[in-house]
Structures are given as C-alpha cells and as structure tokens.
Amino acid sequence: MRKINIFDTTLRDGEQSAGVNLNLHEKLEIARQLERLGVDIIEAGFPAASKGDFQAVQAIAQTVRNCSVTGLSRSVQSDIDAAWEALKDGAEPRLHVFIATSPIHMQYKLRMTPEQVIETAVESVRYAKKYFPIVQWSAEDACRSDLPFLATIIEKVIEAGANVINIPDTVGYITPKQYGDIFSFLKKNVRNIEKISLSAHCHDDLGMAVANSLAAIEAGATQIEGTINGIGERAGNAAIEEVAVALYIRKDYYQAETRLNLQEIKRTSNLVSKLTGMIVPPNKAIVGKNAFAHESGIHQDGVLKEKTTYEIISPQLVGVQSNSMVLGKHSGRHAFRTRIQELGYLLTEEEVNRLFVRFKDLADKKKDITDDDLIALILDEKLDTYKNFYQLCSIQVQYGTNQIPTAVVVLKDGEGNDIQEAATGAGSVEALYNALEKALQLPVTLLDYRIESVGSGRDALAQVYVKVSLDGKEASGRGTAQDVLEASAKAYIHAVNRMFVIEKMREEQALAAQ
Ligand code: KIV
Ligand code: ZN
C-alpha cells in the first residue's frame, strides 16, 4: 500500500469560502479535531494576510503536536518572514509558498515575464529554506500552464530546495485523465522529481475535484490537499473525507492508504459545519444526512435482509451510529413492521397490514413520517380494535358577552351508558373541558391546545390538537368539525381514549411477557 499524505486546508482555502469567518478560538477547536482525525498537515492560514490570521496560525502551531502545521505565503520575503514567526514553534514547521505559472495569470495578474516568474520562485524557495526544514512550492493555476514551462520551473525550485511540489487546479478546469497526464508528464520530464513529494490540490468548479485528486494518486501523487465537507473558494475544494473513504473502500483498486482515523469523520464534519455555518447538503457523500438513509421499499427490504445489498460503506466506519430507514411513501411493509417493533409495539400481522394501508395514506399527504405519527396511527388502529371507549354524543354551550359560559356534554362510556354533565368556565372551551372532566371523573390536565383551519373561507373546518396528561402519562388527540367547540371536544375525548389504549396495550404486553 502506498502512503498518501493528507494536507488539510479547511482553515485556509476553506475559510476563503464566501461568508465564512472563523475566530481564533474556533480555528483552534477545528485544528484540534483535525489532529484527532489524523491529517498529516494542517494549513492553518496565511500569516501575512492579517494580524488575526497570524495569531491563529501561531496559536495552532504552538498547540498541535501530532501533525505538521503550515502557512501560506506569496513569493515575497516579508510573507516568508511572517510565516516563520508564526510557525517556528510548530512540531514540524513547513512553508507553503506559491506563484502563478499560467500565461493568463503571469500576464494579467502578476504582469511578469515567465523568466521573472522563474527567478522569483527560485529566490523565494532559497530564502524560505534558510528557515524552514520543509518547503512546499505551488504553481498556482498549474493546470492552465504550458507544460514544458511548468517542468522547467519545477526543476529549478527543486534545485533551490523545495521538498513538496503542488500542482493546483486553481480554477477547477481540469478533467481526471488530463490531470493524471500532467503528473505523468512531470514525472518523466523533471530532473530529481523522485526526490520530492508530488501533491494535488483541486477545486470543484466542474464537480470533479475528488475524481481529479484520485486520478492524481493513480499517476503518482503522494499528497492530497482538500477541506472538510469540501468547503472552499467558489465551488470549494476536494472533500478530504470523500478522498480518504474512496481510498479505503476501493483499496483493491488504488492500493493506497491514508493514516486518517475514519471514525472521526462525522464529528469533524459536524464541527466544521457548525463553526463555519456552511450547511452540509443532505445528499453529500459520506457526511450528508441522507448518506446512510434508505427510503424506497425495495432498498429497505434489501438492507434489512443484508446490509451490503445497498450499502458499500458501513455508517460506523465514518462515525455515524447507524443507517436509517426513512419512512415515507416509497417505504415497504418490511421497514414499516421493523420500525413498529423498534418502538416497542406488538401488533398482529393483521393489524400491521391494516395499519400499513393507513400509513401509505398518510405518507401520500406528508413527506416525513415521524415516530410520533406512527404511534398516533398505532393507537388509532387499537382504538378501532378495542372499540369500547368513550364516545361524544352531544355538546351544548351557552355563551354571551355578559354571561358565565356554561357547557352541557353527553358521553357514552365503554359499556354503552349515557353520562351527562354540566359545568361553567371563564370561556366556552374551559366550560366545555370542565364538563368533560366531570363526566369522565378523571383529573385530566390539558398540556397543549392548538387550533387551525382546514381550508380557507368562513365555512372552513376547524381542526383542534390537544395534549393531555393523566397520572403522569401523556397523550395527544385531534378533532375536526365545522364548529370550533365540537372539534375541541372531539380532540379531548380522542386524547383520553388514546390514553386508555396505551394503558391497555401495556397490560397486554405485560401479560404476554409473563
Ligand atoms: O487553488 C490554489 O491555487 C491555491 C494555491 C494558493 C495553492 O489555493
Ligand atoms: Zn486552492
């Protein structure tokens, strides 16, 4: 297995993402986590860029012991001096010095001739070598540079003492095959190239940063630069976690490995996302919320029978606790039944089948079916099975601006007996609920009451949601009716009945366990 060094630039190129600004404390926290992840090199910032960057690079160099800390520098002595001051206390001080080599950059940005660029590059490396044991030299916009020119300048900076040569695809323009060809060309045409380490640095403008990095490894690169979650300038950099996991999962093909502790990936991704404020897209490889979520019935059934049918990466490998079966309209009976069992409910096959029909109905209307939705479905199914609970027969409420609101309710209990009660309250709903409480003879506490209209217009239906508690147990209920008060009464009775279902199911399960 070839060893591939991971050069993390989350704190430098990653921080160049539009809208991201990390303070010293946050940078240190990320650096410590990168150390735990096991990256080989941390590019902590650009010391000459600002006082804040200088202080952050210095603090990180003084803190991190298990990896090399580096800082970026233009090819000018004052940048190199600042970088040395910031990095000299590090475990392995390393400079990252760069200059652009493409005709576009040399002509329009640097306004230098190719000869001047070579001279400046060589001088900067010589100067840096007076301080730094390791100097990495980067040819900015290397992939749009003239290849023979690139080979010439690289040969000269190696002569001047550069230890690592980085070939950045600064604008994310190259394709995997072309990128690999550049590495092969340089390996063939640069004297002493075998004495240095070749590095790849890819941007994702065409969505090929990771593929290009892997192509570079195939062509002989021994260092990959990238960021956590692929954040970075414009469309971002190669995502380190994707490169590392690709090498691990496809070691049969790449025959190369990193020293990353892959189980720290998810934690690192979460931390970077939290501190930078850059949300990880749900479908992002390795670290996205959906990376290990299965929704379709066919996939769920396959994974429940044998994970490897649809999972090439085990979630635990990257520090994710487990895969998840998202219950939605594409889900199948197998995942549905499994989730019900996980929630602790014992249902007959017949009940599961009936419930599955209700579930599909709900899934057509609602995108994500939560555990609470499932429990509500189960309780209602059981309500239909047990049947003998309270039924609301009628309500009568009197309300007037200067009168005390009064409610009369009639219920039928499980044995079919009528119960009638009346009560007053500060408002109509309170009078109604006081009357219901009296009729039930139960100390029910109302925890939540919400009302919304179903549809618009004055004839819209009222939908009431309540949560109640009784003897430390909680249940929710819903009621819909043309009238707000009737909907309120139905929701209350629904919640109380569900409470009895919970109780009855507990008794049944206790009996079954004996
Ligand atoms: O993308 C790039 O060219 C860079 C260099 C400074 C290495 O980030
Ligand atoms: Zn870059």
Short mmCIF file of C-alpha atoms and ligand atoms in Angstrom, two decimals:
data_model
loop_
_atom_site.label_atom_id
_atom_site.label_comp_id
_atom_site.label_asym_id
_atom_site.label_seq_id
_atom_site.Cartn_x
_atom_site.Cartn_y
_atom_site.Cartn_z
CA MET A 1 0.00 0.00 0.00
CA ARG A 2 1.31 3.43 -0.91
CA LYS A 3 1.04 6.03 1.84
CA ILE A 4 -0.90 9.19 0.86
CA ASN A 5 -0.38 12.30 2.99
CA ILE A 6 -3.45 14.38 3.72
CA PHE A 7 -2.90 18.13 3.65
CA ASP A 8 -5.91 19.83 5.17
CA THR A 9 -6.60 23.40 4.11
CA THR A 10 -10.01 23.86 5.77
CA LEU A 11 -8.59 26.75 7.80
CA ARG A 12 -7.02 28.49 4.79
CA ASP A 13 -8.69 27.66 1.44
CA GLY A 14 -11.82 26.52 3.32
CA GLU A 15 -12.02 29.77 5.22
CA GLN A 16 -11.87 31.54 1.85
CA SER A 17 -15.48 30.34 1.28
CA ALA A 18 -17.75 33.32 0.79
CA GLY A 19 -19.36 34.29 4.09
CA VAL A 20 -17.06 32.25 6.34
CA ASN A 21 -15.07 33.96 9.07
CA LEU A 22 -13.63 31.93 11.93
CA ASN A 23 -12.21 33.47 15.09
CA LEU A 24 -9.06 32.24 16.81
CA HIS A 25 -10.93 30.11 19.31
CA GLU A 26 -12.95 28.40 16.54
CA LYS A 27 -9.84 27.79 14.42
CA LEU A 28 -8.09 26.18 17.36
CA GLU A 29 -11.06 23.93 18.00
CA ILE A 30 -11.09 22.79 14.37
CA ALA A 31 -7.29 22.29 14.37
CA ARG A 32 -7.51 20.06 17.46
CA GLN A 33 -10.21 17.99 15.78
CA LEU A 34 -8.14 17.73 12.59
CA GLU A 35 -5.31 16.42 14.74
CA ARG A 36 -7.66 13.79 16.17
CA LEU A 37 -8.79 12.93 12.65
CA GLY A 38 -5.15 12.29 11.86
CA VAL A 39 -4.41 14.61 8.94
CA ASP A 40 -0.70 14.87 8.18
CA ILE A 41 -0.53 18.61 7.55
CA ILE A 42 -2.78 21.45 8.67
CA GLU A 43 -2.64 24.63 6.62
CA ALA A 44 -3.65 26.97 9.41
CA GLY A 45 -3.90 30.23 7.45
CA PHE A 46 -2.00 32.93 5.61
CA PRO A 47 0.14 34.65 8.31
CA ALA A 48 0.93 37.79 6.30
CA ALA A 49 -2.71 38.35 5.35
CA SER A 50 -3.82 39.88 8.67
CA LYS A 51 -2.97 40.13 12.35
CA GLY A 52 -5.83 37.73 13.12
CA ASP A 53 -4.52 35.14 10.65
CA PHE A 54 -1.00 35.47 12.06
CA GLN A 55 -2.23 34.91 15.63
CA ALA A 56 -4.35 31.93 14.64
CA VAL A 57 -1.51 30.24 12.73
CA GLN A 58 0.85 30.85 15.65
CA ALA A 59 -1.60 29.51 18.24
CA ILE A 60 -2.27 26.40 16.16
CA ALA A 61 1.45 25.76 15.55
CA GLN A 62 2.08 26.05 19.29
CA THR A 63 -0.82 23.73 20.17
CA VAL A 64 -0.84 20.92 17.62
CA ARG A 65 1.85 18.26 18.16
CA ASN A 66 0.86 15.29 16.04
CA CYS A 67 0.86 16.90 12.64
CA SER A 68 2.86 19.39 10.70
CA VAL A 69 1.41 22.92 10.65
CA THR A 70 1.94 25.13 7.63
CA GLY A 71 1.01 28.62 6.45
CA LEU A 72 0.60 30.13 3.01
CA SER A 73 2.99 32.72 1.67
CA ARG A 74 3.39 34.71 -1.54
CA SER A 75 6.84 34.69 -3.09
CA VAL A 76 7.98 37.74 -1.14
CA GLN A 77 10.42 37.89 1.76
CA SER A 78 8.06 39.76 4.12
CA ASP A 79 5.42 36.98 3.75
CA ILE A 80 8.04 34.29 4.40
CA ASP A 81 9.34 36.19 7.46
CA ALA A 82 5.80 36.47 8.87
CA ALA A 83 5.19 32.78 8.22
CA TRP A 84 8.40 31.79 10.03
CA GLU A 85 7.49 33.92 13.05
CA ALA A 86 4.07 32.28 13.19
CA LEU A 87 5.23 28.70 12.55
CA LYS A 88 8.64 28.38 14.18
CA ASP A 89 7.29 26.79 17.41
CA GLY A 90 5.46 24.07 15.50
CA ALA A 91 6.30 20.37 15.75
CA GLU A 92 7.43 20.39 12.12
CA PRO A 93 7.44 23.91 10.62
CA ARG A 94 6.63 23.90 6.94
CA LEU A 95 6.14 26.73 4.45
CA HIS A 96 3.70 26.76 1.59
CA VAL A 97 4.93 29.30 -0.94
CA PHE A 98 3.29 29.88 -4.30
CA ILE A 99 3.43 31.83 -7.52
CA ALA A 100 1.22 31.64 -10.60
CA THR A 101 2.59 29.91 -13.70
CA SER A 102 -0.20 30.11 -16.30
CA PRO A 103 0.11 32.63 -19.16
CA ILE A 104 -3.18 34.27 -18.09
CA HIS A 105 -2.00 34.80 -14.51
CA MET A 106 1.56 35.80 -15.40
CA GLN A 107 0.43 38.36 -17.97
CA TYR A 108 -2.65 39.90 -16.35
CA LYS A 109 -2.25 39.36 -12.63
CA LEU A 110 1.49 39.29 -11.97
CA ARG A 111 2.48 41.37 -15.01
CA MET A 112 5.71 39.38 -15.09
CA THR A 113 7.55 37.53 -17.85
CA PRO A 114 7.99 33.76 -17.48
CA GLU A 115 11.71 34.33 -16.77
CA GLN A 116 10.86 36.77 -13.96
CA VAL A 117 8.44 34.24 -12.51
CA ILE A 118 11.14 31.54 -12.51
CA GLU A 119 13.62 33.89 -10.83
CA THR A 120 11.10 34.96 -8.16
CA ALA A 121 10.08 31.37 -7.46
CA VAL A 122 13.67 30.19 -7.08
CA GLU A 123 14.58 33.15 -4.83
CA SER A 124 11.59 32.57 -2.59
CA VAL A 125 12.36 28.87 -2.13
CA ARG A 126 16.05 29.61 -1.40
CA TYR A 127 15.06 32.26 1.11
CA ALA A 128 12.48 30.00 2.77
CA LYS A 129 14.97 27.16 3.08
CA LYS A 130 17.09 29.33 5.38
CA TYR A 131 14.34 28.92 7.98
CA PHE A 132 12.12 26.01 7.12
CA PRO A 133 13.11 22.34 7.09
CA ILE A 134 10.23 21.63 4.71
CA VAL A 135 9.19 23.92 1.87
CA GLN A 136 6.20 23.20 -0.34
CA TRP A 137 6.11 25.10 -3.60
CA SER A 138 2.85 25.56 -5.54
CA ALA A 139 2.41 26.53 -9.17
CA GLU A 140 -0.83 28.48 -8.99
CA ASP A 141 -3.12 27.74 -11.97
CA ALA A 142 -0.75 24.90 -12.91
CA CYS A 143 -3.43 23.16 -14.96
CA ARG A 144 -3.69 26.06 -17.43
CA SER A 145 0.09 26.44 -17.63
CA ASP A 146 2.35 25.49 -20.50
CA LEU A 147 3.60 22.01 -19.57
CA PRO A 148 7.26 22.37 -20.67
CA PHE A 149 7.40 25.70 -18.80
CA LEU A 150 5.88 24.04 -15.74
CA ALA A 151 8.51 21.29 -15.94
CA THR A 152 11.32 23.88 -16.20
CA ILE A 153 10.22 25.97 -13.22
CA ILE A 154 9.62 22.86 -11.07
CA GLU A 155 13.12 21.57 -11.88
CA LYS A 156 14.56 24.90 -10.75
CA VAL A 157 12.62 25.11 -7.47
CA ILE A 158 13.64 21.54 -6.66
CA GLU A 159 17.25 22.59 -7.22
CA ALA A 160 16.60 25.52 -4.85
CA GLY A 161 15.46 23.10 -2.13
CA ALA A 162 11.70 22.58 -2.44
CA ASN A 163 10.59 19.33 -0.78
CA VAL A 164 6.99 19.16 -1.98
CA ILE A 165 5.69 20.29 -5.37
CA ASN A 166 2.00 21.07 -5.54
CA ILE A 167 0.05 21.14 -8.82
CA PRO A 168 -3.11 23.14 -8.12
CA ASP A 169 -6.12 23.10 -10.39
CA THR A 170 -6.84 26.59 -9.11
CA VAL A 171 -9.95 27.20 -11.20
CA GLY A 172 -11.38 23.67 -11.25
CA TYR A 173 -10.88 23.32 -15.01
CA ILE A 174 -9.05 20.04 -15.49
CA THR A 175 -10.51 16.57 -16.12
CA PRO A 176 -9.30 13.42 -14.32
CA LYS A 177 -7.45 11.98 -17.34
CA GLN A 178 -5.75 15.28 -18.15
CA TYR A 179 -4.77 15.83 -14.52
CA GLY A 180 -3.21 12.39 -14.30
CA ASP A 181 -1.36 13.09 -17.56
CA ILE A 182 0.21 16.25 -16.05
CA PHE A 183 1.63 14.21 -13.18
CA SER A 184 2.92 11.55 -15.59
CA PHE A 185 4.49 14.23 -17.79
CA LEU A 186 6.25 15.86 -14.84
CA LYS A 187 7.48 12.50 -13.54
CA LYS A 188 9.02 11.85 -16.93
CA ASN A 189 10.41 15.29 -17.70
CA VAL A 190 11.61 16.85 -14.44
CA ARG A 191 15.09 16.03 -13.18
CA ASN A 192 15.18 14.90 -9.50
CA ILE A 193 11.39 14.63 -9.33
CA GLU A 194 11.81 11.32 -7.45
CA LYS A 195 13.44 13.28 -4.59
CA ILE A 196 10.32 15.28 -3.80
CA SER A 197 6.72 14.54 -2.99
CA LEU A 198 4.06 15.45 -5.59
CA SER A 199 0.85 16.99 -4.32
CA ALA A 200 -2.63 17.51 -5.83
CA HIS A 201 -4.84 20.49 -4.99
CA CYS A 202 -8.21 20.53 -6.76
CA HIS A 203 -11.14 22.90 -6.91
CA ASP A 204 -14.66 21.76 -7.66
CA ASP A 205 -15.93 24.22 -10.27
CA LEU A 206 -16.87 21.38 -12.63
CA GLY A 207 -17.67 18.95 -9.82
CA MET A 208 -14.51 16.91 -10.47
CA ALA A 209 -12.25 17.85 -7.53
CA VAL A 210 -12.39 14.43 -5.85
CA ALA A 211 -12.17 12.48 -9.12
CA ASN A 212 -9.18 14.61 -10.17
CA SER A 213 -7.44 14.05 -6.82
CA LEU A 214 -7.89 10.29 -7.17
CA ALA A 215 -6.57 10.43 -10.74
CA ALA A 216 -3.50 12.25 -9.42
CA ILE A 217 -2.92 9.43 -6.92
CA GLU A 218 -3.10 6.90 -9.73
CA ALA A 219 -0.50 8.93 -11.62
CA GLY A 220 1.91 9.14 -8.69
CA ALA A 221 0.82 11.96 -6.34
CA THR A 222 1.63 11.17 -2.72
CA GLN A 223 -0.15 14.11 -1.12
CA ILE A 224 -3.75 15.26 -1.48
CA GLU A 225 -4.92 18.69 -0.43
CA GLY A 226 -8.52 19.39 0.43
CA THR A 227 -11.01 20.54 3.01
CA ILE A 228 -13.57 19.00 5.31
CA ASN A 229 -17.02 18.94 3.66
CA GLY A 230 -15.31 20.25 0.51
CA ILE A 231 -15.74 23.87 1.56
CA GLY A 232 -13.56 26.50 -0.08
CA GLU A 233 -13.20 29.27 -2.61
CA ARG A 234 -16.18 29.36 -5.09
CA ALA A 235 -17.47 25.77 -5.54
CA GLY A 236 -14.97 24.56 -2.93
CA ASN A 237 -12.05 22.15 -2.75
CA ALA A 238 -11.78 18.37 -2.90
CA ALA A 239 -13.57 16.91 0.12
CA ILE A 240 -10.97 15.14 2.21
CA GLU A 241 -13.46 12.69 3.70
CA GLU A 242 -14.50 11.59 0.21
CA VAL A 243 -10.93 11.01 -0.95
CA ALA A 244 -9.99 9.11 2.21
CA VAL A 245 -13.07 6.88 2.21
CA ALA A 246 -12.74 6.21 -1.54
CA LEU A 247 -9.16 5.04 -0.95
CA TYR A 248 -10.29 2.85 1.93
CA ILE A 249 -13.32 1.29 0.25
CA ARG A 250 -11.52 0.83 -3.07
CA LYS A 251 -8.11 -0.15 -1.74
CA ASP A 252 -8.35 -3.16 -4.04
CA TYR A 253 -8.06 -0.68 -6.91
CA TYR A 254 -5.99 2.25 -5.62
CA GLN A 255 -3.59 0.24 -3.44
CA ALA A 256 -3.06 3.37 -1.38
CA GLU A 257 -4.00 4.44 2.14
CA THR A 258 -4.08 7.47 4.42
CA ARG A 259 -3.48 7.50 8.15
CA LEU A 260 -6.84 9.14 8.86
CA ASN A 261 -8.90 7.82 11.74
CA LEU A 262 -12.02 7.46 9.62
CA GLN A 263 -14.31 7.17 12.64
CA GLU A 264 -13.63 10.83 13.41
CA ILE A 265 -15.00 11.95 10.03
CA LYS A 266 -18.60 12.64 11.02
CA ARG A 267 -17.61 14.51 14.18
CA THR A 268 -15.15 16.64 12.19
CA SER A 269 -17.72 17.36 9.52
CA ASN A 270 -20.31 18.40 12.13
CA LEU A 271 -17.85 20.70 13.86
CA VAL A 272 -16.74 22.40 10.64
CA SER A 273 -20.32 22.83 9.52
CA LYS A 274 -21.36 24.27 12.88
CA LEU A 275 -18.48 26.73 13.19
CA THR A 276 -18.40 27.89 9.55
CA GLY A 277 -22.18 28.00 9.24
CA MET A 278 -21.87 26.07 5.96
CA ILE A 279 -24.68 23.54 5.90
CA VAL A 280 -23.81 20.09 4.54
CA PRO A 281 -26.25 19.17 1.75
CA PRO A 282 -28.32 16.11 2.78
CA ASN A 283 -27.17 14.10 -0.23
CA LYS A 284 -23.46 14.89 0.26
CA ALA A 285 -21.34 11.72 0.06
CA ILE A 286 -20.07 10.29 3.37
CA VAL A 287 -21.30 13.06 5.70
CA GLY A 288 -24.71 14.15 4.34
CA LYS A 289 -27.80 13.42 6.44
CA ASN A 290 -29.08 11.05 3.75
CA ALA A 291 -25.76 9.30 3.04
CA PHE A 292 -26.92 6.25 5.01
CA ALA A 293 -30.70 6.69 4.76
CA HIS A 294 -32.82 4.28 2.77
CA GLU A 295 -36.31 5.24 1.68
CA SER A 296 -37.51 3.01 -1.11
CA GLY A 297 -39.26 -0.21 -0.13
CA ILE A 298 -37.01 -2.36 -2.34
CA HIS A 299 -33.84 -0.88 -0.84
CA GLN A 300 -35.15 -1.04 2.73
CA ASP A 301 -36.14 -4.67 2.31
CA GLY A 302 -32.70 -5.47 0.83
CA VAL A 303 -30.78 -3.67 3.59
CA LEU A 304 -32.86 -5.27 6.35
CA LYS A 305 -32.05 -8.70 4.88
CA GLU A 306 -28.38 -7.97 4.17
CA LYS A 307 -26.81 -4.51 4.55
CA THR A 308 -24.32 -4.92 1.72
CA THR A 309 -27.12 -5.14 -0.83
CA TYR A 310 -27.30 -1.36 -0.91
CA GLU A 311 -24.55 -0.14 1.43
CA ILE A 312 -20.93 -0.05 0.27
CA ILE A 313 -19.81 1.96 3.31
CA SER A 314 -20.81 0.98 6.80
CA PRO A 315 -22.01 4.07 8.69
CA GLN A 316 -19.88 3.13 11.72
CA LEU A 317 -16.73 3.33 9.58
CA VAL A 318 -17.09 7.11 9.43
CA GLY A 319 -18.52 7.62 12.92
CA VAL A 320 -22.23 7.56 12.06
CA GLN A 321 -24.14 5.46 14.61
CA SER A 322 -26.32 3.56 12.20
CA ASN A 323 -28.09 3.70 8.92
CA SER A 324 -31.70 4.85 8.92
CA MET A 325 -34.87 3.70 7.31
CA VAL A 326 -36.81 6.80 6.42
CA LEU A 327 -40.48 6.05 6.43
CA GLY A 328 -42.17 7.76 3.53
CA LYS A 329 -44.40 6.97 0.61
CA HIS A 330 -41.79 4.72 -1.03
CA SER A 331 -41.26 2.57 2.05
CA GLY A 332 -42.27 -1.05 2.18
CA ARG A 333 -44.00 -3.26 4.72
CA HIS A 334 -40.73 -4.79 5.94
CA ALA A 335 -39.23 -1.48 7.14
CA PHE A 336 -42.62 -0.41 8.48
CA ARG A 337 -43.03 -3.56 10.59
CA THR A 338 -39.42 -3.30 11.83
CA ARG A 339 -39.91 0.30 12.98
CA ILE A 340 -43.10 -0.60 14.87
CA GLN A 341 -41.21 -3.35 16.68
CA GLU A 342 -38.33 -0.96 17.44
CA LEU A 343 -40.85 1.41 19.00
CA GLY A 344 -41.87 -1.43 21.32
CA TYR A 345 -45.34 -2.25 19.94
CA LEU A 346 -46.50 -5.82 19.50
CA LEU A 347 -49.10 -5.97 16.75
CA THR A 348 -50.66 -8.91 14.97
CA GLU A 349 -49.89 -9.41 11.27
CA GLU A 350 -53.48 -8.39 10.52
CA GLU A 351 -53.09 -5.15 12.49
CA VAL A 352 -49.80 -4.39 10.75
CA ASN A 353 -51.47 -4.89 7.38
CA ARG A 354 -54.37 -2.60 8.22
CA LEU A 355 -52.01 -0.03 9.68
CA PHE A 356 -49.82 -0.16 6.60
CA VAL A 357 -52.77 0.99 4.47
CA ARG A 358 -53.34 3.96 6.83
CA PHE A 359 -49.62 4.69 6.81
CA LYS A 360 -49.48 4.81 2.98
CA ASP A 361 -52.46 7.15 3.02
CA LEU A 362 -50.70 9.48 5.43
CA ALA A 363 -47.38 9.23 3.56
CA ASP A 364 -49.11 10.47 0.42
CA LYS A 365 -50.01 13.66 2.26
CA LYS A 366 -46.97 14.09 4.49
CA LYS A 367 -43.31 13.94 3.40
CA ASP A 368 -41.65 12.65 6.57
CA ILE A 369 -43.47 10.25 8.83
CA THR A 370 -42.10 10.69 12.34
CA ASP A 371 -42.22 8.21 15.21
CA ASP A 372 -44.97 10.33 16.78
CA ASP A 373 -47.05 9.96 13.62
CA LEU A 374 -46.54 6.21 13.73
CA ILE A 375 -47.53 5.98 17.39
CA ALA A 376 -50.66 8.01 16.68
CA LEU A 377 -51.53 5.60 13.85
CA ILE A 378 -50.96 2.59 16.08
CA LEU A 379 -53.13 4.00 18.88
CA ASP A 380 -55.97 4.79 16.48
CA GLU A 381 -55.76 1.31 14.99
CA LYS A 382 -56.03 -0.10 18.50
CA LEU A 383 -58.93 2.25 19.25
CA ASP A 384 -60.77 0.61 16.36
CA THR A 385 -59.85 -2.85 17.68
CA TYR A 386 -60.89 -2.29 21.29
CA LYS A 387 -63.93 -0.16 20.38
CA ASN A 388 -65.31 0.18 23.90
CA PHE A 389 -64.10 3.66 24.80
CA TYR A 390 -65.82 6.98 25.34
CA GLN A 391 -67.91 8.45 22.59
CA LEU A 392 -69.04 12.02 22.34
CA CYS A 393 -72.82 12.14 21.85
CA SER A 394 -73.61 15.83 22.08
CA ILE A 395 -72.49 19.16 23.44
CA GLN A 396 -74.37 22.34 24.17
CA VAL A 397 -72.55 25.55 25.04
CA GLN A 398 -74.05 28.85 26.10
CA TYR A 399 -72.04 31.97 25.68
CA GLY A 400 -72.95 35.64 25.93
CA THR A 401 -70.85 38.76 26.47
CA ASN A 402 -72.16 39.34 29.97
CA GLN A 403 -72.94 35.74 30.95
CA ILE A 404 -70.95 32.97 32.55
CA PRO A 405 -70.15 30.41 29.82
CA THR A 406 -71.88 27.11 30.51
CA ALA A 407 -71.48 23.72 28.80
CA VAL A 408 -73.51 20.53 28.89
CA VAL A 409 -72.00 17.33 27.50
CA VAL A 410 -73.38 13.86 26.88
CA LEU A 411 -70.96 10.92 26.53
CA LYS A 412 -71.37 7.18 26.14
CA ASP A 413 -68.94 5.04 28.09
CA GLY A 414 -67.45 1.70 27.01
CA GLU A 415 -70.50 -0.21 28.27
CA GLY A 416 -72.93 1.99 26.35
CA ASN A 417 -74.15 4.06 29.36
CA ASP A 418 -75.01 7.73 28.85
CA ILE A 419 -73.25 10.22 31.08
CA GLN A 420 -74.43 13.80 31.22
CA GLU A 421 -72.67 16.65 32.99
CA ALA A 422 -72.69 20.45 33.05
CA ALA A 423 -70.04 22.96 34.11
CA THR A 424 -69.07 26.60 33.81
CA GLY A 425 -65.75 28.23 32.95
CA ALA A 426 -64.07 31.52 32.19
CA GLY A 427 -64.55 30.85 28.46
CA SER A 428 -66.52 28.41 26.29
CA VAL A 429 -63.63 25.95 25.84
CA GLU A 430 -62.89 25.93 29.56
CA ALA A 431 -66.58 25.35 30.38
CA LEU A 432 -66.62 22.50 27.84
CA TYR A 433 -63.47 20.87 29.16
CA ASN A 434 -64.65 21.25 32.78
CA ALA A 435 -67.87 19.45 31.84
CA LEU A 436 -65.94 16.67 30.08
CA GLU A 437 -63.64 16.25 33.07
CA LYS A 438 -66.63 15.93 35.38
CA ALA A 439 -68.27 13.39 33.06
CA LEU A 440 -65.11 11.30 32.86
CA GLN A 441 -64.43 11.67 36.60
CA LEU A 442 -60.74 11.86 35.81
CA PRO A 443 -58.17 14.53 36.82
CA VAL A 444 -57.08 15.24 33.24
CA THR A 445 -54.61 18.11 32.77
CA LEU A 446 -54.57 19.99 29.50
CA LEU A 447 -50.92 20.49 28.42
CA ASP A 448 -51.38 21.96 24.96
CA TYR A 449 -54.27 23.25 22.88
CA ARG A 450 -53.91 24.36 19.27
CA ILE A 451 -56.44 25.23 16.65
CA GLU A 452 -56.14 25.69 12.91
CA SER A 453 -58.49 25.87 9.99
CA VAL A 454 -58.56 23.20 7.32
CA GLY A 455 -59.04 25.11 4.08
CA SER A 456 -59.97 28.77 3.80
CA GLY A 457 -63.18 30.74 3.87
CA ARG A 458 -65.83 31.12 6.55
CA ASP A 459 -67.07 27.54 6.08
CA ALA A 460 -63.58 26.06 6.68
CA LEU A 461 -63.34 23.12 9.06
CA ALA A 462 -61.75 23.62 12.45
CA GLN A 463 -59.00 21.23 13.49
CA VAL A 464 -58.03 21.09 17.15
CA TYR A 465 -54.94 19.42 18.56
CA VAL A 466 -54.62 18.78 22.31
CA LYS A 467 -52.11 17.14 24.56
CA VAL A 468 -53.31 15.91 27.94
CA SER A 469 -51.78 14.16 30.90
CA LEU A 470 -53.29 11.78 33.41
CA ASP A 471 -51.41 10.07 36.25
CA GLY A 472 -48.07 11.08 34.72
CA LYS A 473 -48.93 9.65 31.29
CA GLU A 474 -49.34 11.85 28.21
CA ALA A 475 -51.33 11.51 25.03
CA SER A 476 -52.34 13.76 22.18
CA GLY A 477 -55.60 13.91 20.29
CA ARG A 478 -57.12 15.56 17.26
CA GLY A 479 -60.65 16.58 16.41
CA THR A 480 -62.13 18.06 13.26
CA ALA A 481 -65.57 19.61 12.91
CA GLN A 482 -67.35 22.52 11.33
CA ASP A 483 -67.60 24.08 14.75
CA VAL A 484 -64.61 25.02 16.89
CA LEU A 485 -66.19 23.79 20.12
CA GLU A 486 -67.21 20.43 18.70
CA ALA A 487 -63.68 19.98 17.30
CA SER A 488 -62.30 20.86 20.76
CA ALA A 489 -64.47 18.26 22.48
CA LYS A 490 -63.58 15.56 19.93
CA ALA A 491 -59.84 16.24 20.33
CA TYR A 492 -60.13 15.96 24.12
CA ILE A 493 -62.04 12.66 24.01
CA HIS A 494 -59.62 11.35 21.35
CA ALA A 495 -56.63 12.06 23.63
CA VAL A 496 -58.29 10.46 26.66
CA ASN A 497 -59.23 7.36 24.65
CA ARG A 498 -55.66 7.07 23.37
CA MET A 499 -54.50 7.22 26.96
CA PHE A 500 -56.64 4.16 27.73
CA VAL A 501 -55.26 2.40 24.67
CA ILE A 502 -51.70 2.96 25.92
CA GLU A 503 -52.73 1.55 29.29
CA LYS A 504 -54.46 -1.46 27.77
CA MET A 505 -51.53 -2.22 25.46
CA ARG A 506 -49.15 -2.08 28.41
CA GLU A 507 -51.32 -4.57 30.28
CA GLU A 508 -51.45 -6.87 27.25
CA GLN A 509 -47.70 -6.71 26.74
CA ALA A 510 -47.05 -7.38 30.45
CA LEU A 511 -49.32 -10.44 30.23
CA ALA A 512 -47.58 -11.63 27.07
CA ALA A 513 -44.19 -11.26 28.76
CA GLN A 514 -45.23 -13.49 31.72
O1 KIV B 1 -6.02 26.96 -5.56
C1 KIV B 1 -4.86 27.35 -5.48
O2 KIV B 1 -4.14 27.53 -6.44
C2 KIV B 1 -4.35 27.63 -4.13
C3 KIV B 1 -2.90 27.88 -4.04
C4 KIV B 1 -2.60 29.02 -3.19
C5 KIV B 1 -2.22 26.62 -3.64
O3 KIV B 1 -5.08 27.56 -3.18
ZN ZN B 2 -6.93 26.46 -3.70
#
